[in-house]
mmCIF file with all atom_site columns, C-alpha atoms in Angstrom:
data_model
loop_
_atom_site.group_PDB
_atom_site.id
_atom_site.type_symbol
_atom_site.label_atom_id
_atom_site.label_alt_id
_atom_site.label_comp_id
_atom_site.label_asym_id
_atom_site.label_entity_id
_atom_site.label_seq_id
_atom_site.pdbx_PDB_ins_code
_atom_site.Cartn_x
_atom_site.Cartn_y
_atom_site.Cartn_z
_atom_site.occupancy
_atom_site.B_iso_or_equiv
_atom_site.pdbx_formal_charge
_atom_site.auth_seq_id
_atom_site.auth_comp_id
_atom_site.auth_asym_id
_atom_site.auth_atom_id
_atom_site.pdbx_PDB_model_num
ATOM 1   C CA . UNK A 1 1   ? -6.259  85.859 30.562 1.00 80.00 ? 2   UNK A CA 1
ATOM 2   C CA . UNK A 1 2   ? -8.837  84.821 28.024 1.00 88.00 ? 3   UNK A CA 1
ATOM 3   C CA . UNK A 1 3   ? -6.364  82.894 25.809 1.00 89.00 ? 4   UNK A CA 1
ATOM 4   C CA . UNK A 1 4   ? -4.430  81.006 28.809 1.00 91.00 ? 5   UNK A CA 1
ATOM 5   C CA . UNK A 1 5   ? -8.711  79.786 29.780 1.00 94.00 ? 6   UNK A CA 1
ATOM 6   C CA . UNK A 1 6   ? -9.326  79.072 25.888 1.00 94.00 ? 7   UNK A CA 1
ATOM 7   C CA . UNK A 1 7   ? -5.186  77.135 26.153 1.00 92.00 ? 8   UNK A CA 1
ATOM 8   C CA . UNK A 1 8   ? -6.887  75.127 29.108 1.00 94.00 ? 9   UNK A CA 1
ATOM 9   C CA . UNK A 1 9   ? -10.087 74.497 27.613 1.00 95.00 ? 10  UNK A CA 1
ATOM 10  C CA . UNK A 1 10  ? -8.780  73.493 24.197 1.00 93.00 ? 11  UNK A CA 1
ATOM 11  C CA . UNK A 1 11  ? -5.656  70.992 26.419 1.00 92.00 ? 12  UNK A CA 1
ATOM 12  C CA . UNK A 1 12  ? -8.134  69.426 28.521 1.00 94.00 ? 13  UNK A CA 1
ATOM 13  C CA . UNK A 1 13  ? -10.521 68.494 25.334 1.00 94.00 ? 14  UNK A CA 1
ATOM 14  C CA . UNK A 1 14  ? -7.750  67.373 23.283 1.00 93.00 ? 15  UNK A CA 1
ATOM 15  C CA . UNK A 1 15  ? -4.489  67.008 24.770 1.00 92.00 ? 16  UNK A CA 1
ATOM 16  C CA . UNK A 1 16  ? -5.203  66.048 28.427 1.00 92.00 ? 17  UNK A CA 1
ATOM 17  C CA . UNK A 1 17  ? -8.644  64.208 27.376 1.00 94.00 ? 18  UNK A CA 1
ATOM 18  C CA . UNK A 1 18  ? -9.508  62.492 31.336 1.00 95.00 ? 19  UNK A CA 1
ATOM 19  C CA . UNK A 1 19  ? -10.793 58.659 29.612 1.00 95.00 ? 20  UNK A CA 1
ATOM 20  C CA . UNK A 1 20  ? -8.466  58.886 26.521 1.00 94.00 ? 21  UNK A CA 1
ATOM 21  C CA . UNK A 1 21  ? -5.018  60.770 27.437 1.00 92.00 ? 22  UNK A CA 1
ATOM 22  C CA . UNK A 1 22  ? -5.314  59.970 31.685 1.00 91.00 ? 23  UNK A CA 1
ATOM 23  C CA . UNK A 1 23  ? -7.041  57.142 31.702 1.00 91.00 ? 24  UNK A CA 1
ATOM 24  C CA . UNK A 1 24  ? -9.410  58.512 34.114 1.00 93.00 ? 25  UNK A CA 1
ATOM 25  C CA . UNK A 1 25  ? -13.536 57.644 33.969 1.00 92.00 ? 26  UNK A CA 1
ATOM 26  C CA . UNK A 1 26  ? -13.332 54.627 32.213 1.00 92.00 ? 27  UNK A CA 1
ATOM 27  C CA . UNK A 1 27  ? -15.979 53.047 34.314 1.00 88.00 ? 28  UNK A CA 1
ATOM 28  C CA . UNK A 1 28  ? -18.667 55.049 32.807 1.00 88.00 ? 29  UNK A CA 1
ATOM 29  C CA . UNK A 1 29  ? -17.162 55.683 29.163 1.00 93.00 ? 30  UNK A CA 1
ATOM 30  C CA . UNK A 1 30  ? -16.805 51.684 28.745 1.00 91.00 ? 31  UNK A CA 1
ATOM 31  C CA . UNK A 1 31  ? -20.293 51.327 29.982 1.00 88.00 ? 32  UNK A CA 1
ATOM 32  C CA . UNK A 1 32  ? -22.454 54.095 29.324 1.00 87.00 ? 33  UNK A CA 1
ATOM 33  C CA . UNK A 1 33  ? -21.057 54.252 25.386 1.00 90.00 ? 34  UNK A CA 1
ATOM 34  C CA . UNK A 1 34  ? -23.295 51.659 23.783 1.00 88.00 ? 35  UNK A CA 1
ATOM 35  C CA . UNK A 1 35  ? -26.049 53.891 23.189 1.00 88.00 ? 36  UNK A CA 1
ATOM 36  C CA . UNK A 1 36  ? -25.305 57.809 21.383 1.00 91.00 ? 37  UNK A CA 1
ATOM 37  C CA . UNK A 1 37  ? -28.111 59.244 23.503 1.00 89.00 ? 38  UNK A CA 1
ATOM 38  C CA . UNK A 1 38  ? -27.259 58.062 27.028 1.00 88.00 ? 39  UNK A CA 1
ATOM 39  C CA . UNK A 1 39  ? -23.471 58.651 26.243 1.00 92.00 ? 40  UNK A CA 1
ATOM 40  C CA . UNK A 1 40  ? -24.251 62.518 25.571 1.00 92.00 ? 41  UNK A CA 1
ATOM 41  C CA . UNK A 1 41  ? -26.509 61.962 28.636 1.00 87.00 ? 42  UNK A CA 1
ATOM 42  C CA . UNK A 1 42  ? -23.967 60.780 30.743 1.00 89.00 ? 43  UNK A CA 1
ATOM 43  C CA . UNK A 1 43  ? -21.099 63.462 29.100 1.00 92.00 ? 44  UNK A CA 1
ATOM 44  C CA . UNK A 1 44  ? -23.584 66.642 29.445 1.00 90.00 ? 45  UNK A CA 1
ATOM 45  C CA . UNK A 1 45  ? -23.899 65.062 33.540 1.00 87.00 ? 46  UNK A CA 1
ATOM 46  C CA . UNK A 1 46  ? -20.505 64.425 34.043 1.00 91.00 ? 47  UNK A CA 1
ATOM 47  C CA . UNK A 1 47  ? -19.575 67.923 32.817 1.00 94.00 ? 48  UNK A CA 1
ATOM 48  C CA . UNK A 1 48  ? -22.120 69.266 34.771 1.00 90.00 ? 49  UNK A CA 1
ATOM 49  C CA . UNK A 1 49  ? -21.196 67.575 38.243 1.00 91.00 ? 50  UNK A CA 1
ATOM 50  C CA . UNK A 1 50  ? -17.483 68.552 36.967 1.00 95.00 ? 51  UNK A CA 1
ATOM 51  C CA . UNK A 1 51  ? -18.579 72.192 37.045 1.00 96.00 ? 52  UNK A CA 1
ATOM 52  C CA . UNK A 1 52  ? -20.530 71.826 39.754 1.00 94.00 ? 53  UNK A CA 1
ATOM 53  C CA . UNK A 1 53  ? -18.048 69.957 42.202 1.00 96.00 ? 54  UNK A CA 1
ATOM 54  C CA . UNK A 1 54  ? -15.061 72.611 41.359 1.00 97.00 ? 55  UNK A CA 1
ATOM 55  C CA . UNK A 1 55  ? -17.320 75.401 42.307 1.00 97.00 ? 56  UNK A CA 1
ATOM 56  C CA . UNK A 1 56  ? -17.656 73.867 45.641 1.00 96.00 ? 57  UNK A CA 1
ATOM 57  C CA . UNK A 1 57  ? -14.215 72.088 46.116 1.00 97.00 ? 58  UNK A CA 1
ATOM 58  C CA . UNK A 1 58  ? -11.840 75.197 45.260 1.00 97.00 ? 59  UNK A CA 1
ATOM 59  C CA . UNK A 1 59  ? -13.181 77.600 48.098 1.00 97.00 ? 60  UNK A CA 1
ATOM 60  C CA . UNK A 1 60  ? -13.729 74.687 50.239 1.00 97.00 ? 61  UNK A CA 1
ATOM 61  C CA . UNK A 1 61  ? -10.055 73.828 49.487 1.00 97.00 ? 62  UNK A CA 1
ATOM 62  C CA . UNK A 1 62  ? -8.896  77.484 50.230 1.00 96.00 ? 63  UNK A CA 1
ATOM 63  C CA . UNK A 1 63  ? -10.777 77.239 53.807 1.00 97.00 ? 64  UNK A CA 1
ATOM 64  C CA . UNK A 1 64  ? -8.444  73.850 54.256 1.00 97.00 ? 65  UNK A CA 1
ATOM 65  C CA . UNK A 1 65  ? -5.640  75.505 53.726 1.00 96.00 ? 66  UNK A CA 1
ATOM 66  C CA . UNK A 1 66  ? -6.257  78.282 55.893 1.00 96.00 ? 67  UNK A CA 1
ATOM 67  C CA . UNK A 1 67  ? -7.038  75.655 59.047 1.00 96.00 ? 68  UNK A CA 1
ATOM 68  C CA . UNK A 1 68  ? -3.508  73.517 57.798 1.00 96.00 ? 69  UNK A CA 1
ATOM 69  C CA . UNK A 1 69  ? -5.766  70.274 57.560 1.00 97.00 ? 70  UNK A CA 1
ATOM 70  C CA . UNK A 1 70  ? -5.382  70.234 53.623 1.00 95.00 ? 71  UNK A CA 1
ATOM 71  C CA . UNK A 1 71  ? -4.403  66.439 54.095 1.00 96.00 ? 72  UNK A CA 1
ATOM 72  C CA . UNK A 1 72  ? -8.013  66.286 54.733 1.00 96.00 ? 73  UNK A CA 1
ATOM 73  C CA . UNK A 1 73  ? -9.498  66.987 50.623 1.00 96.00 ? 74  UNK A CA 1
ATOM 74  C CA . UNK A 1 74  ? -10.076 63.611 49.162 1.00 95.00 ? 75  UNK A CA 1
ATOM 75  C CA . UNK A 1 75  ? -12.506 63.017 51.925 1.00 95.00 ? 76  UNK A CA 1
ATOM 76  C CA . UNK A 1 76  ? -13.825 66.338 51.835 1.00 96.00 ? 77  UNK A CA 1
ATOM 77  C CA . UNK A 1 77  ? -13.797 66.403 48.045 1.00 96.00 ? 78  UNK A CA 1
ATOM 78  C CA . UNK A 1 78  ? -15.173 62.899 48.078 1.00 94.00 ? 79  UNK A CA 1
ATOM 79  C CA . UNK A 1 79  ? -18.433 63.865 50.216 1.00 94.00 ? 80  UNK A CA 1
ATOM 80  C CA . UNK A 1 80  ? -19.152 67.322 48.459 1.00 94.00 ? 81  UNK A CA 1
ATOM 81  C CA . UNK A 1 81  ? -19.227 65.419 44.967 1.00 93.00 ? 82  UNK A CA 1
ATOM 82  C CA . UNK A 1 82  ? -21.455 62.540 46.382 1.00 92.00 ? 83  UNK A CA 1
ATOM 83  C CA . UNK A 1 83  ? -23.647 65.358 47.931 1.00 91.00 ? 84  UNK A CA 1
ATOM 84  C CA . UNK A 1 84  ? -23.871 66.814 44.193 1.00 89.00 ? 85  UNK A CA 1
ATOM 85  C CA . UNK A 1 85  ? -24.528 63.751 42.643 1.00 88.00 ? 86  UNK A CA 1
ATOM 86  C CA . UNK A 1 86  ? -27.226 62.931 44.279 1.00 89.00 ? 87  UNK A CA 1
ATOM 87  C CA . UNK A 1 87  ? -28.956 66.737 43.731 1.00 88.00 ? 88  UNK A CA 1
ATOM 88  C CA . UNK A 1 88  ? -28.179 65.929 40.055 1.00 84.00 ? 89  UNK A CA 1
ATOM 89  C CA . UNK A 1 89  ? -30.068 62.412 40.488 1.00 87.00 ? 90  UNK A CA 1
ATOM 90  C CA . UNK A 1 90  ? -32.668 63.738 41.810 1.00 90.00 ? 91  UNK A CA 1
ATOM 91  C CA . UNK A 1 91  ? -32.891 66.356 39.176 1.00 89.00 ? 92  UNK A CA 1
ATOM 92  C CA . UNK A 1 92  ? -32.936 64.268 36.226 1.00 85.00 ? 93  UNK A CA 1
ATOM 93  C CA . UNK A 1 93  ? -35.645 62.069 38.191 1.00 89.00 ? 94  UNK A CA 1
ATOM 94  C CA . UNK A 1 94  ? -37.905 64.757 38.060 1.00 93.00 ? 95  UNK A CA 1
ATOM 95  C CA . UNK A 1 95  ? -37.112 66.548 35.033 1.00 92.00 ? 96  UNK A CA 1
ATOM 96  C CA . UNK A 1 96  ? -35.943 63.921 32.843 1.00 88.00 ? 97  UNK A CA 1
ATOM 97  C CA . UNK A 1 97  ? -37.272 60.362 33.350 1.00 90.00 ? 98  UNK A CA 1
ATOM 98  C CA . UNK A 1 98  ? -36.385 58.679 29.798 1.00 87.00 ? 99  UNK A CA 1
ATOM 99  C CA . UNK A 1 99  ? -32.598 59.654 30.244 1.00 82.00 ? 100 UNK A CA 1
ATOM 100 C CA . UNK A 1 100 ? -32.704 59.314 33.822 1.00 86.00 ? 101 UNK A CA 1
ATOM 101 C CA . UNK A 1 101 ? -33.883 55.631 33.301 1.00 85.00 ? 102 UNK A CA 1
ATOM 102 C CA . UNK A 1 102 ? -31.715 54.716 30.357 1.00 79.00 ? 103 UNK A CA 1
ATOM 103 C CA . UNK A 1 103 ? -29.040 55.850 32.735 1.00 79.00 ? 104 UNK A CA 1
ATOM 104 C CA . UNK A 1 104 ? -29.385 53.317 35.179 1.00 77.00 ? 105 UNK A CA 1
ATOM 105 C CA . UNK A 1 105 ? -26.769 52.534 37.794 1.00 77.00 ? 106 UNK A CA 1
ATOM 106 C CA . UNK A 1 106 ? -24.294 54.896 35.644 1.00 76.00 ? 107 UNK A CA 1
ATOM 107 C CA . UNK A 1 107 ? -25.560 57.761 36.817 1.00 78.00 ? 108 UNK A CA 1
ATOM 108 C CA . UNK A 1 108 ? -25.000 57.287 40.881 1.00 80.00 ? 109 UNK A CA 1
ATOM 109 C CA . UNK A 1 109 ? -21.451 56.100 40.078 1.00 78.00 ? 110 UNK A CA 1
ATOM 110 C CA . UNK A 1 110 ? -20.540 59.497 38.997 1.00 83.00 ? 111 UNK A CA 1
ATOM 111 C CA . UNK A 1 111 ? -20.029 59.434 42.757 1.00 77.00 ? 112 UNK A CA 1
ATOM 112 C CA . UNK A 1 112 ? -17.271 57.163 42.191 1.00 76.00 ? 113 UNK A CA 1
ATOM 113 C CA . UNK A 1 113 ? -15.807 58.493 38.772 1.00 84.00 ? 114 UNK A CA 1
ATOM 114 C CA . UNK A 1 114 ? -12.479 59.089 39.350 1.00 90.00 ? 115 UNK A CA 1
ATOM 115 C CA . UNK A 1 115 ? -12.601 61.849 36.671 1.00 94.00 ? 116 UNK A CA 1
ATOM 116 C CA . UNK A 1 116 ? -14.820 64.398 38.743 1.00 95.00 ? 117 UNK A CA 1
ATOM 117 C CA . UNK A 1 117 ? -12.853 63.691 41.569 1.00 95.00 ? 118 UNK A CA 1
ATOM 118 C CA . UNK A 1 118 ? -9.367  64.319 39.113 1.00 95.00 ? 119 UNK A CA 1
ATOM 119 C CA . UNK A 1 119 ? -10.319 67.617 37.892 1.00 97.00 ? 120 UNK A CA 1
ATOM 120 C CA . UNK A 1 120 ? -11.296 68.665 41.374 1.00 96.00 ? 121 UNK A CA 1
ATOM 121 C CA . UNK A 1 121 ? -7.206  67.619 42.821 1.00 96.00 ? 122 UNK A CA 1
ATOM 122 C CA . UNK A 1 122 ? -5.871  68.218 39.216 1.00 96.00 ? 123 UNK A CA 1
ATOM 123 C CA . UNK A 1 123 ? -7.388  72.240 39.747 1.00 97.00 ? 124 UNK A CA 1
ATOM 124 C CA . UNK A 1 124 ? -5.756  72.770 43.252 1.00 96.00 ? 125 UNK A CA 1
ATOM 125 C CA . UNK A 1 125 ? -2.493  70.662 42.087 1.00 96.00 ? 126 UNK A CA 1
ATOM 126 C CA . UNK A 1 126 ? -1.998  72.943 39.199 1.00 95.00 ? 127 UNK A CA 1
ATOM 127 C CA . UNK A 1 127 ? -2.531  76.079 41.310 1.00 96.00 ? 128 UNK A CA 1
ATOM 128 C CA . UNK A 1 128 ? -5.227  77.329 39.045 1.00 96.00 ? 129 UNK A CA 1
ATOM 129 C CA . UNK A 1 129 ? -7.249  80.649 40.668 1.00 96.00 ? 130 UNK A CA 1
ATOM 130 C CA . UNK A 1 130 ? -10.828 79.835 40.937 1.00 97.00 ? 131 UNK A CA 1
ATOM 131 C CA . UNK A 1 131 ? -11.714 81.004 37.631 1.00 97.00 ? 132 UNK A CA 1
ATOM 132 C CA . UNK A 1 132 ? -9.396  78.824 35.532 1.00 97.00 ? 133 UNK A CA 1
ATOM 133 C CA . UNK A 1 133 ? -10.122 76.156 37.959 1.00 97.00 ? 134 UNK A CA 1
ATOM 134 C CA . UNK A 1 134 ? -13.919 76.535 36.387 1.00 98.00 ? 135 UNK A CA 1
ATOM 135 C CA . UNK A 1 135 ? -12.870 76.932 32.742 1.00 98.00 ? 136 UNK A CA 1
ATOM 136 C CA . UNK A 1 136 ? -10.610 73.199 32.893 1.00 97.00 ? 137 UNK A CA 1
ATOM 137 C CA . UNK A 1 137 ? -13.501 72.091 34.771 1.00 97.00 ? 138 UNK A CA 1
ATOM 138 C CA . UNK A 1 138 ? -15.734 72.391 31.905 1.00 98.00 ? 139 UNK A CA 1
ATOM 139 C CA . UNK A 1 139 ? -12.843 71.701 29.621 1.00 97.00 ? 140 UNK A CA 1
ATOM 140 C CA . UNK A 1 140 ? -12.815 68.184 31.393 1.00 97.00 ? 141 UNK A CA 1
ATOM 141 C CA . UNK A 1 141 ? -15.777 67.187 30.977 1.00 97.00 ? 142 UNK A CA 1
ATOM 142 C CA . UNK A 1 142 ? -16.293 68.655 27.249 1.00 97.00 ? 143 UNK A CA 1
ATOM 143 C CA . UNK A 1 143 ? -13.387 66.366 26.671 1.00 97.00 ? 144 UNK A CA 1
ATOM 144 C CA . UNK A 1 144 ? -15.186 63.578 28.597 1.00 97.00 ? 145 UNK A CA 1
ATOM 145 C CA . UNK A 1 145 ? -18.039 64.405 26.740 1.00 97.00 ? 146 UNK A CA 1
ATOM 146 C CA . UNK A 1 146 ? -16.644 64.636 23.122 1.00 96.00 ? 147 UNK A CA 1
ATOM 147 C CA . UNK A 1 147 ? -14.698 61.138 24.028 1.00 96.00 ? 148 UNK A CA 1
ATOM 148 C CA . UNK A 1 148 ? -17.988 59.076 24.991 1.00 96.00 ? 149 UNK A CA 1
ATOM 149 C CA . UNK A 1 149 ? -19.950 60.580 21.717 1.00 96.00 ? 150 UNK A CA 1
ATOM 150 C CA . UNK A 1 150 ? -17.271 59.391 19.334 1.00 96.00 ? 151 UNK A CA 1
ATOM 151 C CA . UNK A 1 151 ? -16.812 56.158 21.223 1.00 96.00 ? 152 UNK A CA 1
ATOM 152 C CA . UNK A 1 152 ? -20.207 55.163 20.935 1.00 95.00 ? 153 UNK A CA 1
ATOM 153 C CA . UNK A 1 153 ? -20.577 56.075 17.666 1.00 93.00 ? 154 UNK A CA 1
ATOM 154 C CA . UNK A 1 154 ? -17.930 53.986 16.745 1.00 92.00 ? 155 UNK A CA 1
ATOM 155 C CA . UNK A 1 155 ? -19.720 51.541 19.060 1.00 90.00 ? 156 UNK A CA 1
ATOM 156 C CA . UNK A 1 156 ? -22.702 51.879 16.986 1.00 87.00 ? 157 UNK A CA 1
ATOM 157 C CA . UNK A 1 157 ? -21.129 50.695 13.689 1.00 85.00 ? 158 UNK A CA 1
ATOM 158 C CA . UNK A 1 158 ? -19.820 47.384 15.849 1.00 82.00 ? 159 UNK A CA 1
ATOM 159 C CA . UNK A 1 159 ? -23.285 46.540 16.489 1.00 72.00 ? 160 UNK A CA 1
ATOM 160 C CA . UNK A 1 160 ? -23.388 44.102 13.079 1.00 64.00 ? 161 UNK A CA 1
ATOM 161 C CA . UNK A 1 161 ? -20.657 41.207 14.655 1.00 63.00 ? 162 UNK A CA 1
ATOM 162 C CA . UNK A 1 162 ? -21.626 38.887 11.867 1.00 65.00 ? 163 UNK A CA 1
ATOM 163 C CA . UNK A 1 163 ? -18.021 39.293 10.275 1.00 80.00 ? 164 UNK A CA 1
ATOM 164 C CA . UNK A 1 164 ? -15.810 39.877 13.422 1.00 83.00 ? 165 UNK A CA 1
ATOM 165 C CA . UNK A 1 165 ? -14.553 36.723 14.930 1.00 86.00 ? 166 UNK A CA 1
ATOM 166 C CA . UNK A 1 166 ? -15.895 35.396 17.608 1.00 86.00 ? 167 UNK A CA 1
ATOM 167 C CA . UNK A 1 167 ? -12.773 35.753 19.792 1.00 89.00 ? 168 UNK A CA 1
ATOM 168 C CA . UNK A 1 168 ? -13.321 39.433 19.394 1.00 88.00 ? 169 UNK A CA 1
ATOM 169 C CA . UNK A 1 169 ? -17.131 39.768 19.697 1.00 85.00 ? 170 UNK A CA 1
ATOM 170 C CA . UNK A 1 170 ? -18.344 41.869 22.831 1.00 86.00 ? 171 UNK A CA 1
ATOM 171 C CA . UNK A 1 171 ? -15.506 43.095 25.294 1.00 89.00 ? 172 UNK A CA 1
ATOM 172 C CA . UNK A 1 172 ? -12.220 42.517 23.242 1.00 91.00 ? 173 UNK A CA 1
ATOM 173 C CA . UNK A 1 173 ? -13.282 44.780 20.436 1.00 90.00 ? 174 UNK A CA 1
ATOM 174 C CA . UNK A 1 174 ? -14.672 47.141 23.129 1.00 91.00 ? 175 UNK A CA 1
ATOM 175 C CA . UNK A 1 175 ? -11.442 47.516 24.301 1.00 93.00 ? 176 UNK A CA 1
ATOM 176 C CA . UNK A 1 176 ? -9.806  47.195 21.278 1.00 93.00 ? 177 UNK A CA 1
ATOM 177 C CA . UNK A 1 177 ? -11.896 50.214 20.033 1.00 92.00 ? 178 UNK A CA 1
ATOM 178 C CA . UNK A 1 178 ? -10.977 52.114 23.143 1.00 94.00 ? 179 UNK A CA 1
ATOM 179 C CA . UNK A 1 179 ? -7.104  51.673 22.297 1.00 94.00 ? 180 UNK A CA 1
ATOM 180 C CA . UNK A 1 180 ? -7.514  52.804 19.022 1.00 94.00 ? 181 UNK A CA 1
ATOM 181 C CA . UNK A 1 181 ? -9.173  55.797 20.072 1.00 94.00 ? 182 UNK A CA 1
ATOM 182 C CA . UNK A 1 182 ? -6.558  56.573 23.173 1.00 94.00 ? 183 UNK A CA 1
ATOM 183 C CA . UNK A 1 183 ? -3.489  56.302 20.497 1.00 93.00 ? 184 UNK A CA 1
ATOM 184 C CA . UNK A 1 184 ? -5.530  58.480 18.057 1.00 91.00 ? 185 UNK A CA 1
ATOM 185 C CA . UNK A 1 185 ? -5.633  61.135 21.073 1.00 89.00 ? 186 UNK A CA 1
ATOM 186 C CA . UNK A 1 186 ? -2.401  60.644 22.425 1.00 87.00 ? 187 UNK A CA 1
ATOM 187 C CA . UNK A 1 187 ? -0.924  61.775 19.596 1.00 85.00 ? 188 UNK A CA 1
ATOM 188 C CA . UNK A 1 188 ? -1.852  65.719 20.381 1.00 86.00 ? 189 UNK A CA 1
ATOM 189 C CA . UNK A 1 189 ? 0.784   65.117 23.763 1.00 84.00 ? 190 UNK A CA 1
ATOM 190 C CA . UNK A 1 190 ? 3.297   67.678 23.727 1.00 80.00 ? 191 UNK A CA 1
ATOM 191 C CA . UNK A 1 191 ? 0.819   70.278 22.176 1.00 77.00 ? 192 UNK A CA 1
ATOM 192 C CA . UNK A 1 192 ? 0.504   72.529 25.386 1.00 71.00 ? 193 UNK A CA 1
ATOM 193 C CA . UNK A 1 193 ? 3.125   72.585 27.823 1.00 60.00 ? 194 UNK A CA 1
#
């Protein structure tokens, strides 16, 4: 048991990283990742509200099933992460003004980020009990997490443009970057089956 959890924790960081490897959450790694501290702001939420969401969405999924209207999770999934979201807005608000500020309109689109909303199907698609579920929950969003820190460190050291071209000042080299880093990850695939 503890090394198929430490096999999904270890995947979902490396292997099956959700913005690097699936593509998934780009909205918030491209934009939050200019600045170190609100990327490991925005990683540390995300992980959270990744936690947070399968807690809720597994049993909720199980109750689905039991009533045969399982065709009925995105939406369900959809307004239990939204619900979240907001407690982890208001949260922050309170608790943490600075990050919650240089947050900005980031941190209500976790709503939207396809990622939370991934790990929540991803868990019930791979048939994972309720306790794995949890442990590649948090393995998400470490991943998420670790991806957003090293892209905006490497974000960082782009600041100084002087000697790019202009053609690939701003978003080309942001993207560029972001290839890089993908093909850098994709090479684990194949690691876990």
């Amino acid at each position: 048991m503890i090394s198929n959890i430490l096999v999904i924790i270890i995947s979902m960081v490396i292997v099956s990283n959700y913005p690097l490897a699936q593509f998934l959450g780009i909205c918030p790694f491209l934009g939050v990742s200019k600045d170190l501290d609100s990327a490991k702001g925005m990683g540390i939420a995300v992980t959270f509200v990744m936690v947070l969401a399968t807690a809720a969405t597994w049993p909720l999924m199980q109750l689905l099933n039991k009533f045969e209207i399982g065709y009925l999770q995105t939406i369900v999934f959809i307004l239990v992460i939204a619900a979240l979201v907001q407690l982890v807005e208001m949260f922050m608000k309170k608790s943490m003004p600075a990050l919650y500020k240089s947050l900005g309109i980031f941190l209500p689109l976790i709503t939207t980020n396809c990622a939370v909303l991934g790990v929540c199907i991803n868990n019930i698609d791979n048939n994972y009990n309720y306790i794995e579920a949890l442990f590649n929950s948090f393995g998400a969003g470490v991943g998420f997490l670790f991806a957003i820190v090293i892209f905006a460190g490497v974000r960082t050291k782009l600041v100084d443009e002087s000697r790019m071209p202009v053609s690939f000042r701003g978003v080309p080299i942001t993207l560029i970057t972001a290839a890089i880093l993908s093909l850098s990850f994709m090479g684990f695939q194949g690691m876990f089956s």
